[in-house]
Short mmCIF file of C-alpha atoms and ligand atoms in Angstrom, two decimals:
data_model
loop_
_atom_site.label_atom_id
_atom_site.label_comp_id
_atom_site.label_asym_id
_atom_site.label_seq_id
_atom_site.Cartn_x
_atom_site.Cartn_y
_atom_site.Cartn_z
CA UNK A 1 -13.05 73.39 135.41
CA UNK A 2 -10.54 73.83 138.20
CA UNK A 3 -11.05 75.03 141.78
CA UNK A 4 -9.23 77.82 140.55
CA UNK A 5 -11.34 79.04 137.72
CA UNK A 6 -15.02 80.04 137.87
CA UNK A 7 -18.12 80.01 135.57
CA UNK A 8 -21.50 81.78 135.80
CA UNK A 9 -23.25 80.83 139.10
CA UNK A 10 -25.39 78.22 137.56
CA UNK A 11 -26.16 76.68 133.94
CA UNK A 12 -27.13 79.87 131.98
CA UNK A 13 -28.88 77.79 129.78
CA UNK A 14 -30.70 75.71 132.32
CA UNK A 15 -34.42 76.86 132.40
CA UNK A 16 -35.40 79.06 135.42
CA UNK A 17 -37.94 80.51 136.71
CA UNK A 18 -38.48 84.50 135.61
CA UNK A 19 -39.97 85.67 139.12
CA UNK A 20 -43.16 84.99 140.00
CA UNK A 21 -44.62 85.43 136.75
CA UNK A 22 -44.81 81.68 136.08
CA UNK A 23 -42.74 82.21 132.85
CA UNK A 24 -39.62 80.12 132.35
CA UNK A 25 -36.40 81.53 130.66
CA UNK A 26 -33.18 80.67 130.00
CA UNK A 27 -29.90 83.21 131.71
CA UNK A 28 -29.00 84.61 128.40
CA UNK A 29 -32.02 86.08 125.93
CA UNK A 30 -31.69 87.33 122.63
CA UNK A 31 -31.51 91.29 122.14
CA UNK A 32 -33.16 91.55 118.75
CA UNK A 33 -32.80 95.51 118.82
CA UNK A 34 -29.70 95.46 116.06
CA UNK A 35 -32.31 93.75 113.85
CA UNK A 36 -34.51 97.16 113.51
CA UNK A 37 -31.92 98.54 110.39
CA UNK A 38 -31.48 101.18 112.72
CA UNK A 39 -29.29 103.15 111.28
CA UNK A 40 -26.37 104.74 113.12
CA UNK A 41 -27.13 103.13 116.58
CA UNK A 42 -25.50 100.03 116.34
CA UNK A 43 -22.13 98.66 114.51
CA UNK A 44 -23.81 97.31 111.68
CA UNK A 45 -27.50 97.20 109.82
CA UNK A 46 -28.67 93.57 109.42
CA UNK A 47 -30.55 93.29 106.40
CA UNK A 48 -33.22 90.84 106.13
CA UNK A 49 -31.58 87.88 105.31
CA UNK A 50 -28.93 88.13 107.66
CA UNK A 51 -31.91 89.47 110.42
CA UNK A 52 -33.74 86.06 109.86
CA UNK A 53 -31.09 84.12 109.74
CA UNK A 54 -29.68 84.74 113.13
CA UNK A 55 -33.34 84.63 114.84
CA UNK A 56 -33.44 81.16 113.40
CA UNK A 57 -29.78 80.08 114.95
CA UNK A 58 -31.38 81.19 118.46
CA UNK A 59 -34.36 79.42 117.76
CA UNK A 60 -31.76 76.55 117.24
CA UNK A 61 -29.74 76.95 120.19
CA UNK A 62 -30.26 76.77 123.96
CA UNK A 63 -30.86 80.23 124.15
CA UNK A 64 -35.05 79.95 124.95
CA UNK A 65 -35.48 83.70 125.36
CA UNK A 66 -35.47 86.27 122.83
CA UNK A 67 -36.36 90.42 123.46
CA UNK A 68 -37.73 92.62 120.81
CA UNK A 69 -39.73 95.99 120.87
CA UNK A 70 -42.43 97.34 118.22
CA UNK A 71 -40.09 100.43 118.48
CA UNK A 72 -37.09 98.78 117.12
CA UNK A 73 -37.05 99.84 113.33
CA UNK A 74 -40.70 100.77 113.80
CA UNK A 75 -41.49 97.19 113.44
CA UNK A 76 -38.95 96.09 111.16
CA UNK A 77 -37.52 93.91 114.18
CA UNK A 78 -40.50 91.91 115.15
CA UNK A 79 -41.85 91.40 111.69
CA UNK A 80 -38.59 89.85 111.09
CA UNK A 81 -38.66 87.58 114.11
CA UNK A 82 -42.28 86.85 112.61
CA UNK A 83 -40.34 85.40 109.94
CA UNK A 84 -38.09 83.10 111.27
CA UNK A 85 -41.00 81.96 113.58
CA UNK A 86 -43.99 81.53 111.32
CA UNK A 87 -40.43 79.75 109.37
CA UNK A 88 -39.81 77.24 112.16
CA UNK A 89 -43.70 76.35 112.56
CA UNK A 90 -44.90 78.61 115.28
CA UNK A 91 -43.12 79.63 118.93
CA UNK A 92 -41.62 76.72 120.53
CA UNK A 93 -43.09 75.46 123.74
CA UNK A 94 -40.32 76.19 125.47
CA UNK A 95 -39.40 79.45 124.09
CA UNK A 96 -40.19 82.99 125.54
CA UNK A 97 -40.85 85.96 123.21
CA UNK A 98 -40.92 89.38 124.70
CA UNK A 99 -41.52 92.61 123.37
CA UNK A 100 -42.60 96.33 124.43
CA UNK A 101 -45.32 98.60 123.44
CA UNK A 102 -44.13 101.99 121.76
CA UNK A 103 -45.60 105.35 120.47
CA UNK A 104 -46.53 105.73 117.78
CA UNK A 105 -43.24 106.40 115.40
CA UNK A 106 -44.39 109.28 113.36
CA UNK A 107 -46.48 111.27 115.75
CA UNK A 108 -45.21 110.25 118.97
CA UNK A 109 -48.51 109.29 120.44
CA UNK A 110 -48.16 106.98 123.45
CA UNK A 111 -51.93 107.21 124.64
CA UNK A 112 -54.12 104.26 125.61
CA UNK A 113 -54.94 104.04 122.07
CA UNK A 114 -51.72 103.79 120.46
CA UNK A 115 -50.73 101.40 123.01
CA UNK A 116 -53.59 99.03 121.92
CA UNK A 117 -52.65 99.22 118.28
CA UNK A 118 -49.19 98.83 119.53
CA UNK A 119 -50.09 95.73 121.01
CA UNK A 120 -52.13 94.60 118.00
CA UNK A 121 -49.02 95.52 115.66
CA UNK A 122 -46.75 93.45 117.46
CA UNK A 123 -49.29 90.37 117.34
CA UNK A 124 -49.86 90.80 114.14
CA UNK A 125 -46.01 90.94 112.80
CA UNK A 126 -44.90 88.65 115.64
CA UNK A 127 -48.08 86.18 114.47
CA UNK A 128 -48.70 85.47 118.11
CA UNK A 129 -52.47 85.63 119.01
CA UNK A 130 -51.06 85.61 123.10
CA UNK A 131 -48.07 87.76 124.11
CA UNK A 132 -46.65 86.37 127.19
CA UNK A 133 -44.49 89.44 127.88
CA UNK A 134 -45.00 92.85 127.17
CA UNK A 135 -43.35 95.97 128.61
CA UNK A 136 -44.14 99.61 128.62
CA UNK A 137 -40.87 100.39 126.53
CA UNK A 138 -38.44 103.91 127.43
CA UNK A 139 -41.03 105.61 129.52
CA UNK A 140 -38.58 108.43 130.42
CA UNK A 141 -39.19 110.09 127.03
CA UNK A 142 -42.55 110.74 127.44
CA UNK A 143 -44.93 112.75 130.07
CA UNK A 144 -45.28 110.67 132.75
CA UNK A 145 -48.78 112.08 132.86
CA UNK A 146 -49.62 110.78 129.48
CA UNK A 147 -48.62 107.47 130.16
CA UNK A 148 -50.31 107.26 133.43
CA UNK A 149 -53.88 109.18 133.10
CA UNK A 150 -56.58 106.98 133.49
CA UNK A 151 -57.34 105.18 130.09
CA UNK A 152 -53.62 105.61 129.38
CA UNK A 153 -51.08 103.32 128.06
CA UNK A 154 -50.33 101.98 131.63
CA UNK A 155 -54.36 101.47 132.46
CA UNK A 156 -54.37 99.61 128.90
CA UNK A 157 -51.65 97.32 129.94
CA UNK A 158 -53.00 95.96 132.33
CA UNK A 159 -56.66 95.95 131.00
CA UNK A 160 -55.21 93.85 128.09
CA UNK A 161 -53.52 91.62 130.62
CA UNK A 162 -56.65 91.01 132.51
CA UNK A 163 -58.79 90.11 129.38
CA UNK A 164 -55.81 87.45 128.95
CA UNK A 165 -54.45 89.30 125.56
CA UNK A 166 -50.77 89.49 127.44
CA UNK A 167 -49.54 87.44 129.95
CA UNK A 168 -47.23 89.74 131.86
CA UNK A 169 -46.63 92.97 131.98
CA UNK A 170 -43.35 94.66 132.22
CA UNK A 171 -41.52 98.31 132.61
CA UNK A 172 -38.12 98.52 130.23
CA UNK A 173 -36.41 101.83 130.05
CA UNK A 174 -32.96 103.78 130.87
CA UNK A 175 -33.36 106.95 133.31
CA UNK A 176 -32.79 105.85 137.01
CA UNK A 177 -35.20 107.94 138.20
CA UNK A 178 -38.20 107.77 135.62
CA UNK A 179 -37.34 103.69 136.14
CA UNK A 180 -37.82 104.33 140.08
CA UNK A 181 -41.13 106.36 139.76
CA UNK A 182 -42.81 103.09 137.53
CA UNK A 183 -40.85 101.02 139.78
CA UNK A 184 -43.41 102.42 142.78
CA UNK A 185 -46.42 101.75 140.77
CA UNK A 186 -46.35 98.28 141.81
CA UNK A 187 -47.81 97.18 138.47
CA UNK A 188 -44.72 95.46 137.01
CA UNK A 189 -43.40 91.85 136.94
CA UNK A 190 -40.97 92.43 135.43
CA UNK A 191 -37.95 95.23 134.82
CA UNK A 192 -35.45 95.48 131.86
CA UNK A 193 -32.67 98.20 133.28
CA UNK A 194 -30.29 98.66 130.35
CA UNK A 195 -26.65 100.34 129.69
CA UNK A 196 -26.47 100.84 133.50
CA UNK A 197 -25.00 97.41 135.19
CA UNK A 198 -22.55 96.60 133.50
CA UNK A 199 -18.38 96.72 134.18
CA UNK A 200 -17.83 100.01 132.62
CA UNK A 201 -21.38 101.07 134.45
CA UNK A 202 -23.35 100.19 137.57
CA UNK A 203 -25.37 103.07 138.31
CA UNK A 204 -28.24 100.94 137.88
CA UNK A 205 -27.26 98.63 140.97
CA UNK A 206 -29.27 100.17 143.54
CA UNK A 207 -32.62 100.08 140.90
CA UNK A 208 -32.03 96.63 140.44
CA UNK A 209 -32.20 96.22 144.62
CA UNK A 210 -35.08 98.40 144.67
CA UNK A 211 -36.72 95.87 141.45
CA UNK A 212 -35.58 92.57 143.75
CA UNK A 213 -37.09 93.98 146.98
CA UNK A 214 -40.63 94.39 145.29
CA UNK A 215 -40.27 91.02 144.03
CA UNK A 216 -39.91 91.87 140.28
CA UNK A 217 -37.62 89.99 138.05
CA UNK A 218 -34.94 91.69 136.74
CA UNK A 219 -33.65 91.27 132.96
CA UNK A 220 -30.16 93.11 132.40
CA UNK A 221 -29.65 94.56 128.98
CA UNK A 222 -26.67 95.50 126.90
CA UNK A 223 -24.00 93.99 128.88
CA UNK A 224 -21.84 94.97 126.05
CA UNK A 225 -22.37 98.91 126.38
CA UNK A 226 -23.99 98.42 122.72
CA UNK A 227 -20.49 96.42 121.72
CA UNK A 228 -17.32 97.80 123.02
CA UNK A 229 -17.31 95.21 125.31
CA UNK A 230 -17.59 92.86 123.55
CA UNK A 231 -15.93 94.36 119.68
CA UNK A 232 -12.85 95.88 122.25
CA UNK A 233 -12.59 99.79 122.36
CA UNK A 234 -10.35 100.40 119.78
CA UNK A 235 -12.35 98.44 116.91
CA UNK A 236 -15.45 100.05 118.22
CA UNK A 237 -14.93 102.98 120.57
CA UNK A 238 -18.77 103.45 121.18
CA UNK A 239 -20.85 103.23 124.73
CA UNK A 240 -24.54 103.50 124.78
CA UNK A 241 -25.08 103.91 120.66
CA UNK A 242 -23.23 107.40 121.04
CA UNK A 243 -19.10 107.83 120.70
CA UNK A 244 -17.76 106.81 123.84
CA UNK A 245 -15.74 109.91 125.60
CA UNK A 246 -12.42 109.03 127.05
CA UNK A 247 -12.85 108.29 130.09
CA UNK A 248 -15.27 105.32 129.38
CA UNK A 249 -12.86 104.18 126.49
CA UNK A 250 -9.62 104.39 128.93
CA UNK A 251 -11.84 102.25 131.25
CA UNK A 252 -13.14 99.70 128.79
CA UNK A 253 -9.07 99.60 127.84
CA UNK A 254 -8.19 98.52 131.31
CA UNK A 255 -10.79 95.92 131.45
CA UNK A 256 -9.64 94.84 128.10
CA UNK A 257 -5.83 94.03 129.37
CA UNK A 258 -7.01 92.48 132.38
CA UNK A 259 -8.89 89.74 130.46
CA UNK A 260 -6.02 89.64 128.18
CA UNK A 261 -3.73 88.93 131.26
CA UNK A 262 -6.01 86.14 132.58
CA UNK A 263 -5.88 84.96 128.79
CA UNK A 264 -9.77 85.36 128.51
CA UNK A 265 -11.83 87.37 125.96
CA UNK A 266 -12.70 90.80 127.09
CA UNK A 267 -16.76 89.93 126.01
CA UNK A 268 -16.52 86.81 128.49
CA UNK A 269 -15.58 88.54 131.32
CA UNK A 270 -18.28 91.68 130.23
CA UNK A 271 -21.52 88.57 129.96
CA UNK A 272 -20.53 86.48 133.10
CA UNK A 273 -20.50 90.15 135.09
CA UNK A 274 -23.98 89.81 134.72
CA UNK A 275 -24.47 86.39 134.44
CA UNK A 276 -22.75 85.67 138.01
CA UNK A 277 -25.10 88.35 139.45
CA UNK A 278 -28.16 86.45 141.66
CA UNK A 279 -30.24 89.73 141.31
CA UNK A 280 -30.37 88.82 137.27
CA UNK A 281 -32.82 86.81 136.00
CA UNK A 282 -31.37 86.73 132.25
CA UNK A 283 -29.06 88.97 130.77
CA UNK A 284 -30.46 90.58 127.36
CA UNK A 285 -27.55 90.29 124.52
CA UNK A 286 -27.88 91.84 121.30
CA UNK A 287 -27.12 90.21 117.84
CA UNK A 288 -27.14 90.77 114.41
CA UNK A 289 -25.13 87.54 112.88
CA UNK A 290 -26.05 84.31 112.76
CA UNK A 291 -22.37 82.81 114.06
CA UNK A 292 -22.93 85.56 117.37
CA UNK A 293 -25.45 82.96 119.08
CA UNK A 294 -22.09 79.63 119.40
CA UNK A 295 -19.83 82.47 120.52
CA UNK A 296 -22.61 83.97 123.23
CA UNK A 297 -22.76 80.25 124.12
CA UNK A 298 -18.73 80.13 123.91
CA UNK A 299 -18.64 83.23 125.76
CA UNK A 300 -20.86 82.30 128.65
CA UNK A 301 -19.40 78.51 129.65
CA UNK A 302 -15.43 80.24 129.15
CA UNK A 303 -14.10 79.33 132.48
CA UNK A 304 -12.60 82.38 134.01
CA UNK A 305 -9.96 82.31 136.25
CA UNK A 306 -11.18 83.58 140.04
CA UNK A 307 -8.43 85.55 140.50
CA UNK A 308 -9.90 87.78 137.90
CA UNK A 309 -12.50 88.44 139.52
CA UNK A 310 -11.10 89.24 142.59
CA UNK A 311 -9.14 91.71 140.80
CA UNK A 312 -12.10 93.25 139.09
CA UNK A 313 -13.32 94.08 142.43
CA UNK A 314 -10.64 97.14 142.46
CA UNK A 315 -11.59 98.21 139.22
CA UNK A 316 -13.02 101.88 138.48
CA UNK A 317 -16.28 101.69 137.27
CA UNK A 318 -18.65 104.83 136.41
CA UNK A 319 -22.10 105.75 138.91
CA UNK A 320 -23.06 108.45 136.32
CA UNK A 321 -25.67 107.44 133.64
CA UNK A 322 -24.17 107.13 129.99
CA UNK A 323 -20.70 107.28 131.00
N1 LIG B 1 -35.09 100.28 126.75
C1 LIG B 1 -34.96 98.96 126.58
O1 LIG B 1 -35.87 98.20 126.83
C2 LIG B 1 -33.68 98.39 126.05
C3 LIG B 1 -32.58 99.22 125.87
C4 LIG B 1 -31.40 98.66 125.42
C5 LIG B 1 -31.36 97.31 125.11
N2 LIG B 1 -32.47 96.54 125.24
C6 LIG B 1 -32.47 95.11 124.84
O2 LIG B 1 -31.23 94.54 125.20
C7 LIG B 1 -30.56 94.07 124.04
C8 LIG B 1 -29.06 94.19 124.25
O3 LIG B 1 -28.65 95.53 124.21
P1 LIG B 1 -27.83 96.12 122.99
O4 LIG B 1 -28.06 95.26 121.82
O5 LIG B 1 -28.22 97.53 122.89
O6 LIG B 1 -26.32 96.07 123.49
P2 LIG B 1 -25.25 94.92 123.84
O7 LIG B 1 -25.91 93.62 124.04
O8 LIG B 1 -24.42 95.47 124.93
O9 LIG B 1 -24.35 94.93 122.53
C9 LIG B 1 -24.84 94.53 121.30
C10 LIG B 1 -23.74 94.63 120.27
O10 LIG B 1 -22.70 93.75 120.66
C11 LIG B 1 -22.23 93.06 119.55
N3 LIG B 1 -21.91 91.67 119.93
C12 LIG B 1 -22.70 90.76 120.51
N4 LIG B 1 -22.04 89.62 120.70
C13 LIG B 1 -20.80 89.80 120.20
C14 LIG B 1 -19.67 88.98 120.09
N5 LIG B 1 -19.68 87.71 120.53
N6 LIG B 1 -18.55 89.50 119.53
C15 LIG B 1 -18.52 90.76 119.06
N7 LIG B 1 -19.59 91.59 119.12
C16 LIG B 1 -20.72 91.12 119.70
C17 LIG B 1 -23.35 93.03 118.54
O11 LIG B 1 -22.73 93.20 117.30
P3 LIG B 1 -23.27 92.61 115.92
O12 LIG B 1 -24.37 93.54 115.54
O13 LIG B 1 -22.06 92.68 115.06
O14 LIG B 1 -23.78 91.22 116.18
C18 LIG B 1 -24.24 94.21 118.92
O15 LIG B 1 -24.07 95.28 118.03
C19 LIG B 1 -31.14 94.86 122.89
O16 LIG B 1 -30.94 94.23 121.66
C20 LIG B 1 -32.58 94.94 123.32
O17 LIG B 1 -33.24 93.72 123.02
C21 LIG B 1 -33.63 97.05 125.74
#
């Protein structure tokens, strides 16, 4: 690399530490969302096969770190990272499996006791007796006085992570301001913010500042928008699993000829964004082919020229959630 070109700030697949919550991970983590089948959110449904298949490439790369949810596909994610693990002879000592309690997917029941079975669900499918890492998953569509009563799913969180059941406890969600209110509860290691720091996006800056300052780690999802960053707007003119309205598609156009100018791919410059960012911890990527983990990899040691950057600094970018 020249003096003239930069990469991420350090190795993103170096191990480092997550916080303070004694976990280890690597800069990049797998998003295994797009393995859930579900339909019409992302570009394409999996299968199983194909779902397996690319758990078991990460597994196989440097990647360490791979994010799942009991919500995604109402288990149909984590049963097939279950798979490919129970496939591969267990979790790897050095390998980091998240995932996030969810309500219940018929009767949306997010009490204490759903979040229990939640928890059992997800060891069970997962076939993990310990989960290091669990988050209370999209709190903003729920009551927040549901989630919080005592006995609720927060109270059972952290109950199951004092009898030693989960290691760490987490918050992952969208809305700013719901992600601000759990932010103050000061029971969270760890925050995923998601669709909201990002080029097209940074509304979520200043809650990642507020996440640093109370000592959190911070894990940075969908650096992509959901893939028009990284599929280019015109193959997939999408932002945040909905159609993307103009604006963000003229936007994602003009980041789109500036990489092409620098003679870089538009998805390199949208993963090192975050990956250059101190504030990040690891930067949560979602895949749903095999062959995505060597071009993540690809993506995320392209050397960028640092003139790019200091162009991107005059770019437009959107404060308004979800545009
Ligand atoms: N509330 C939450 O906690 C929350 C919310 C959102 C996301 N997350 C986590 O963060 C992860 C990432 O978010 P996301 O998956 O929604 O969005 P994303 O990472 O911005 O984009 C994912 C999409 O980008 C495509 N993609 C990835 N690498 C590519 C490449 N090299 N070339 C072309 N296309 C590529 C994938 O397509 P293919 O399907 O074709 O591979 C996938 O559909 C999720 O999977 C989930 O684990 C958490």
């Amino acid at each position: 690399m020249t003096e003239s070109e930069s990469g991420p700030l350090s190795d993103p697949f170096a191990r480092r530490p997550l916080g303070t919550t004694g976990l280890d991970v690597t800069a990049i983590c797998m998003g295994a969302a797009p393995l859930g089948d579900m339909e019409g959110v992302f570009d394409s449904v999996p299968g199983e096969s194909r779902a397996v298949a690319t758990v078991e490439a990460v597994l196989a790369s440097p990647i360490r770190f791979l994010d799942t949810a009991a919500g995604y596909g109402d288990g149909t994610s984590e049963r097939r990272v279950g798979m490919a693990l129970r496939a591969s002879g267990g979790v790897p000592d050095d390998f980091l499996v998240a995932t996030k309690v969810d309500p219940d997917a018929t009767t949306r029941d997010y009490s204490g006791d759903q979040c229990r079975r939640s928890v059992e669900r997800s060891q069970r499918l997962l076939g993990m007796d310990h989960l290091p890492l669990v988050y209370l998953h999209d709190p903003e569509y729920h009551d927040d006085r549901e989630l919080l009563r005592p006995g609720g799913a927060v109270d059972v969180l952290v109950e199951l992570r004092d009898a030693g059941v989960i290691g760490t406890v987490g918050i992952a969600g969208g809305e700013i301001a719901t992600m601000h209110r759990y932010l103050d509860l000061g029971v969270f290691d760890v925050m995923i913010t998601h669709n909201r720091y990002n080029l097209l996006n940074r509304s979520g800056g200043a809650l990642i500042d507020a996440a640093v300052a109370r000592g959190m780690a911070v894990c940075n999802a969908a650096p992509y928008g959901s893939g028009i960053l990284a599929k280019g707007p015109a193959r997939y003119p999408r932002f945040m699993y909905q159609d993307a309205p103009a604006q963000t598609i003229e936007s994602a156009t003009a980041y789109e000829s500036l990489a092409a100018r620098h003679g870089v791919p538009l998805a390199a410059v949208a993963l090192q964004f975050s990956l250059r960012d101190p504030r990040v911890s690891s930067t949560i990527v979602g895949m749903s082919r095999p062959g995505r983990v060597q071009e993540t990899i690809d993506l995320a040691r392209q050397p960028i020229p640092a003139d790019l950057w200091d162009e991107l600094a005059d770019m437009p970018f959107s404060m308004i959630e979800g545009v």
